[in-house]
Coordinates of C-alpha atoms and ligand atoms in Angstrom, one line a residue:
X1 CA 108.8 129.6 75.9
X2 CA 107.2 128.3 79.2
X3 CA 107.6 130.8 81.8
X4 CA 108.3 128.0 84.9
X5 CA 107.8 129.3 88.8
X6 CA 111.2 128.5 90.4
X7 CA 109.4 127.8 94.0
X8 CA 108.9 124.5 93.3
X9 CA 109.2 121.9 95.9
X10 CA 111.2 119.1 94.3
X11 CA 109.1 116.0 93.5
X12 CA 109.3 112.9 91.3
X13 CA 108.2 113.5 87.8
X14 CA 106.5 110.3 87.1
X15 CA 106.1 111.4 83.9
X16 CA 107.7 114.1 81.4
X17 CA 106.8 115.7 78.2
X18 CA 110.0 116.7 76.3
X19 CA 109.2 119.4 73.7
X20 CA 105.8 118.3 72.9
X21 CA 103.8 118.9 69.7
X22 CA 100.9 118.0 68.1
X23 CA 99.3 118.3 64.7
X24 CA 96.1 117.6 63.2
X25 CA 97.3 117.5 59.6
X26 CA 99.2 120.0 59.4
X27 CA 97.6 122.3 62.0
X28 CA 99.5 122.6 65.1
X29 CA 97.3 122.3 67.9
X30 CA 100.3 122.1 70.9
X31 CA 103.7 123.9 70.5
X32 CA 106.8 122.5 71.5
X33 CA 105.5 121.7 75.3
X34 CA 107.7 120.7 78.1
X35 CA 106.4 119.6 81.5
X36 CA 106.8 117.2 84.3
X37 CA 104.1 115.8 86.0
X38 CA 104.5 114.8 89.7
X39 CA 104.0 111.9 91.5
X40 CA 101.1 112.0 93.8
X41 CA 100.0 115.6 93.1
X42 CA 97.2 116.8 91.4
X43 CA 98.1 118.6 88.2
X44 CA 95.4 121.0 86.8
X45 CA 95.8 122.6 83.0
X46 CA 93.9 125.7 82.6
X47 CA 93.2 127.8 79.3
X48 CA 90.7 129.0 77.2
X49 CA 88.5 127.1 74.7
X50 CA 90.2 125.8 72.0
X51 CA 93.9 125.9 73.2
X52 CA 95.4 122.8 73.6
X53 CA 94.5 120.8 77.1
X54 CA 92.9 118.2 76.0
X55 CA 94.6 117.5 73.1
X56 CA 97.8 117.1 75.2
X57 CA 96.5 115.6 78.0
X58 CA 95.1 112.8 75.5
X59 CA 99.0 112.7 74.3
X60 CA 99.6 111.4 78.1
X61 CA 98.2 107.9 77.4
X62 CA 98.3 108.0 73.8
X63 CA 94.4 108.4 73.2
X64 CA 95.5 110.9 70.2
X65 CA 96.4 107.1 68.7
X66 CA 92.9 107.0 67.9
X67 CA 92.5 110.1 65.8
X68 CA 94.0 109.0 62.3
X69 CA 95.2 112.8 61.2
X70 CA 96.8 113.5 64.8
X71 CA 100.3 113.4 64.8
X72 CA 102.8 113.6 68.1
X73 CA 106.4 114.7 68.0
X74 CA 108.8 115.0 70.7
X75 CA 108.8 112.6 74.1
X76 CA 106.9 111.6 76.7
X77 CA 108.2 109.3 79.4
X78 CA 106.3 107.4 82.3
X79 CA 109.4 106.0 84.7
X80 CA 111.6 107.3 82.3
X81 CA 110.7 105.1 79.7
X82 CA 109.4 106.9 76.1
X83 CA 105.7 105.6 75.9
X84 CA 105.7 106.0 72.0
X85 CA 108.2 103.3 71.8
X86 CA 107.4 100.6 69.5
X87 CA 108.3 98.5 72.2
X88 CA 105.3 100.1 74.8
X89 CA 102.3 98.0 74.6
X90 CA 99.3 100.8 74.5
X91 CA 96.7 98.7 76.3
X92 CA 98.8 98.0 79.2
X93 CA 99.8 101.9 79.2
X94 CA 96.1 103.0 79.4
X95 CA 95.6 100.7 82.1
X96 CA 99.0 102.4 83.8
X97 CA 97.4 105.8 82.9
X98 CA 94.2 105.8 83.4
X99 CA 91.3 108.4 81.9
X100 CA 88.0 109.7 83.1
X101 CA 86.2 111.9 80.3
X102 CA 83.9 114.8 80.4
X103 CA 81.0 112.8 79.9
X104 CA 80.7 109.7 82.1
X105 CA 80.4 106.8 79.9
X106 CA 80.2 103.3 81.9
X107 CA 79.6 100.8 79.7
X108 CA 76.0 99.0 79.1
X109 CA 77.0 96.6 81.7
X110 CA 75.6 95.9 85.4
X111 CA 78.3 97.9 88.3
X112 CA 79.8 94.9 88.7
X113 CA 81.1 94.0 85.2
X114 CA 81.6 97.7 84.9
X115 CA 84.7 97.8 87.1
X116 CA 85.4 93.6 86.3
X117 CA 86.0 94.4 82.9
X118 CA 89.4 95.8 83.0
X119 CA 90.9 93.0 85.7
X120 CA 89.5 90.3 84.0
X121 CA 90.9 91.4 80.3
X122 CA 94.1 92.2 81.8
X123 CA 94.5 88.7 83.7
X124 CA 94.0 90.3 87.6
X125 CA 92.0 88.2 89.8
X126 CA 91.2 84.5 87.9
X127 CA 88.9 83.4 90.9
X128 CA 85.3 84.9 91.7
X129 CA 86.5 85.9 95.0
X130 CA 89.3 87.6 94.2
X131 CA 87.7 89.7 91.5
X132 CA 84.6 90.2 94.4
X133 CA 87.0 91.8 96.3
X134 CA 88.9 94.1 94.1
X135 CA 85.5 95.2 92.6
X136 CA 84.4 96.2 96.0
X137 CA 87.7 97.6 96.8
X138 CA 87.9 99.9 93.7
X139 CA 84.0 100.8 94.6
X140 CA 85.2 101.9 98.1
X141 CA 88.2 103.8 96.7
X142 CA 85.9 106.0 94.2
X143 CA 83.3 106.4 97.3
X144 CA 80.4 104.9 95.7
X145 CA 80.5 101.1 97.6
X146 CA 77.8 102.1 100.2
X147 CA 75.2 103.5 97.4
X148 CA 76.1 100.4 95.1
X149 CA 76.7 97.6 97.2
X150 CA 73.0 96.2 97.2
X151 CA 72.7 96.5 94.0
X152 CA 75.6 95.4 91.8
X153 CA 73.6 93.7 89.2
X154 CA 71.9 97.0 88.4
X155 CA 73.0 98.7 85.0
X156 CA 75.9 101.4 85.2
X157 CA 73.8 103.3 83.0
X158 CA 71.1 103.6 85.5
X159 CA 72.8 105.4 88.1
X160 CA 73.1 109.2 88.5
X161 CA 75.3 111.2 86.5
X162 CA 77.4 111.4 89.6
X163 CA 77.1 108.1 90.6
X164 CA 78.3 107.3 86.9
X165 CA 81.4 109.3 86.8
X166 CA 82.4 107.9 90.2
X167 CA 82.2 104.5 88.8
X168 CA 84.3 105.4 86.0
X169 CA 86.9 106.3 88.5
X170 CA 86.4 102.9 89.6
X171 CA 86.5 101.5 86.8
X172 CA 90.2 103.1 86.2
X173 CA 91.1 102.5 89.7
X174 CA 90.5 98.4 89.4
X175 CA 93.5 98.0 86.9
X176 CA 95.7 99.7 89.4
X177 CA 96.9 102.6 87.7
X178 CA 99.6 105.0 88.1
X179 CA 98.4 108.2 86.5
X180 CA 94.9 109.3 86.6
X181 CA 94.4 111.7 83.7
X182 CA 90.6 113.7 83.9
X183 CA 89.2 115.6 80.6
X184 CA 86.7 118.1 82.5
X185 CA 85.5 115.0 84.7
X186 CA 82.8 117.7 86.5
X187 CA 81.4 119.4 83.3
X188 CA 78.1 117.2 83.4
X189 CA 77.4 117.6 86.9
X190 CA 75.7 119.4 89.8
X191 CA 77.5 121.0 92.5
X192 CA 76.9 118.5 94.6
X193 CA 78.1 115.9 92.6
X194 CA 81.4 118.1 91.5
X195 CA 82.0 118.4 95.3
X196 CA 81.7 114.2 96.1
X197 CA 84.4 114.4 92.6
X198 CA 86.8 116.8 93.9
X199 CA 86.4 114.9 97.1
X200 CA 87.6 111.8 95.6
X201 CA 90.5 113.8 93.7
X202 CA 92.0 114.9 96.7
X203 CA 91.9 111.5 98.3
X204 CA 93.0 109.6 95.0
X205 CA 96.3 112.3 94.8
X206 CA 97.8 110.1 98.0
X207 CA 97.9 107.7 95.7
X208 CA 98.1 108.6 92.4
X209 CA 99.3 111.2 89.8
X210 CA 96.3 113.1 88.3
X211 CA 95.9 115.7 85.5
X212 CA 92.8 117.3 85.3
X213 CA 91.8 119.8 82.5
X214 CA 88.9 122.2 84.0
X215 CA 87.4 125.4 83.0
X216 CA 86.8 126.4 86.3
X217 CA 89.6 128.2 88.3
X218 CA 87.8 127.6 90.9
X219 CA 88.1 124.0 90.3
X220 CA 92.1 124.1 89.7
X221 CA 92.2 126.0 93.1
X222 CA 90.5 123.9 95.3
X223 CA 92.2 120.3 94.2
X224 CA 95.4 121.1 92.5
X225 CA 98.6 122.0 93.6
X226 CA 100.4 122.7 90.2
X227 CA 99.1 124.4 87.6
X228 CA 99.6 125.0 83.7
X229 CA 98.6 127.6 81.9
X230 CA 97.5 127.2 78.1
X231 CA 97.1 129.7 75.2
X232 CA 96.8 129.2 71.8
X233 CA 98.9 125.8 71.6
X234 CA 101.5 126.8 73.7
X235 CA 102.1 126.0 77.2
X236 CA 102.6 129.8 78.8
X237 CA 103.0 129.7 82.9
X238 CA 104.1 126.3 84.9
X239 CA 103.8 127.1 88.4
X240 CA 102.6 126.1 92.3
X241 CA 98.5 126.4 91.7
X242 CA 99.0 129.3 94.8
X243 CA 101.0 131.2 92.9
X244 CA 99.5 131.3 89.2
X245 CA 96.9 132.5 90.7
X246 CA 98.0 135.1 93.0
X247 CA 101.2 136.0 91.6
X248 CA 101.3 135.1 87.5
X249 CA 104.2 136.1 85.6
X250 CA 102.8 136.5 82.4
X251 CA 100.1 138.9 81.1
X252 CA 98.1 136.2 79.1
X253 CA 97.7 134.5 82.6
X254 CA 96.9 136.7 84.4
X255 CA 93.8 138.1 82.0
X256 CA 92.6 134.7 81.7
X257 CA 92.5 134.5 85.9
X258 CA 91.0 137.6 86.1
X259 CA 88.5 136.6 83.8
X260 CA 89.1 139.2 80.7
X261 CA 88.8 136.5 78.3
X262 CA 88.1 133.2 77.8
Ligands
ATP301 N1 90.1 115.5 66.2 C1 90.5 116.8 65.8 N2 90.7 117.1 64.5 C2 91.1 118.3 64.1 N3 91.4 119.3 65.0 C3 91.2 119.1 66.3 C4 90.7 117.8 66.8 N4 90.6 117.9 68.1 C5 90.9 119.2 68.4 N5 91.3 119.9 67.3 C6 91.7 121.3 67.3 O1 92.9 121.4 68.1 C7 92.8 122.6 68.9 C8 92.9 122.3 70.4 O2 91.7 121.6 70.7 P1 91.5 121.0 72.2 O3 90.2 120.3 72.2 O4 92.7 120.2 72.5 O5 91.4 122.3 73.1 P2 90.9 122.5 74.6 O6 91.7 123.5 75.1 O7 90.8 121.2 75.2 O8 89.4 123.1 74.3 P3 88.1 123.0 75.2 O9 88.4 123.7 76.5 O10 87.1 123.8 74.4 O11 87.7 121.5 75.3 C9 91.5 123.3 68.5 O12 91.8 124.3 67.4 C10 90.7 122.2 67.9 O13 89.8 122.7 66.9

């Protein structure tokens, strides 16, 4: 049972996991989970190694798909509709909800066909200067136009690990998405990098939905504004991020916050 902090202001769920579990054979890696996910907020999931964010946060897209012994059960809706519907088209949903991995991974491509890629495979922008212009656009939006702009033709690869996970941003932001879902987008960076990221998160909410799964509470405190709590598969505390972490119901919680394990 989720232990969920009534002083929620009400929001749109743009999406919603309905009892929630996963397997990896027949290990259960998340337990009956139940969550909405707001619309322009920025959702952080918290918990110690091994207990379940990423593996549910990859249910949110359906990136589990790709791992032949995971198994999902229960539902998950984006605008109300179930997105493990036969009917759901899953390329079209990961351009709806978007995902920005712990390790920045831009493909072997210049910056420009970095971010080009998605538009062009999903039919946006047929004429040079329309694609121009939303490559520049999504550049601007992820704050890395002004370090890139002379220089488009340049590989991805050869920017900074910062300047690569901002482009990866980009690179979700071109297909216009609706959700922005982050596996530990910060792990692989410097403070100074992590602090251009969160940044960017903070801007991107007015926009967007995000998830982020971080191990730093520090992290979930400064960009988030709800917070989930995860322990061993199960989904313990649900909360405003101001209140997990100054007023946690639960005893697991509040060990994990205080820093006694994890
Ligand atoms: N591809 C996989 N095959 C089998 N088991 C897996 C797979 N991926 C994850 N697991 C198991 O599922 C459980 C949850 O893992 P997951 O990576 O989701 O946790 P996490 O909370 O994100 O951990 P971390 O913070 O260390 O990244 C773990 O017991 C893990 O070993």
């Amino acid at each position: 049972m989720t232990r969920i902090h009534q002083n929620m202001e009400v929001r749109d769920a743009k999406m919603q996991a309905r009892d929630v579990s996963v397997y990896y054979e027949s290990k259960r890696a998340i337990d009956n989970v139940s969550i909405d996910i707001p619309n322009k907020l920025v959702t952080a999931f918290i918990g110690p190694s091994g207990c379940g964010k990423s593996t549910f946060l990859r249910t949110l897209n359906r990136m589990n798909d790709t791992i032949p012994s995971a198994r999902v059960d229960g539902e998950i809706t984006l605008d109300g509709e179930n997105i493990y519907s036969p009917k759901i088209d899953v390329v079209q949903l990961r351009a709806r909800v978007g995902m920005v991995f712990q390790k920045p991974n831009p493909f072997p491509k210049s910056i420009y066909e970095n971010v080009a890629y998605g538009p062009r495979i999903h039919g946006f922008a047929e004429k040079k200067d329309d694609m121009d212009a939303v490559v520049e656009h999504s550049l601007k939006r992820a704050g890395l136009w002004e370090e890139v702009k002379d220089r488009l033709s340049d590989s991805g690869t050869a920017l900074s690990g910062g300047q690569q996970q901002r482009l990866c941003i980009a690179r979700a932001i071109a297909v216009d998405p609706e959700v922005i879902l982050m596996d530990e987008p910060c792990s692989a960076l410097d403070p100074i990098a992590t602090a251009k990221i969160e940044e960017l998160i903070n801007d991107l909410a007015d926009n967007y939905a995000i998830v982020i799964v971080t191990h730093s509470m520090q992290q979930a405190a400064r960009v988030s504004q709800r917070t989930a709590f995860f322990h061993l598969g199960q989904m313990v505390e649900y909360g405003p991020t101001s209140d997990i972490f100054t007023n946690p119901l639960e005893t697991r919680t509040k060990d994990y916050i205080t820093g006694r394990y994890g």
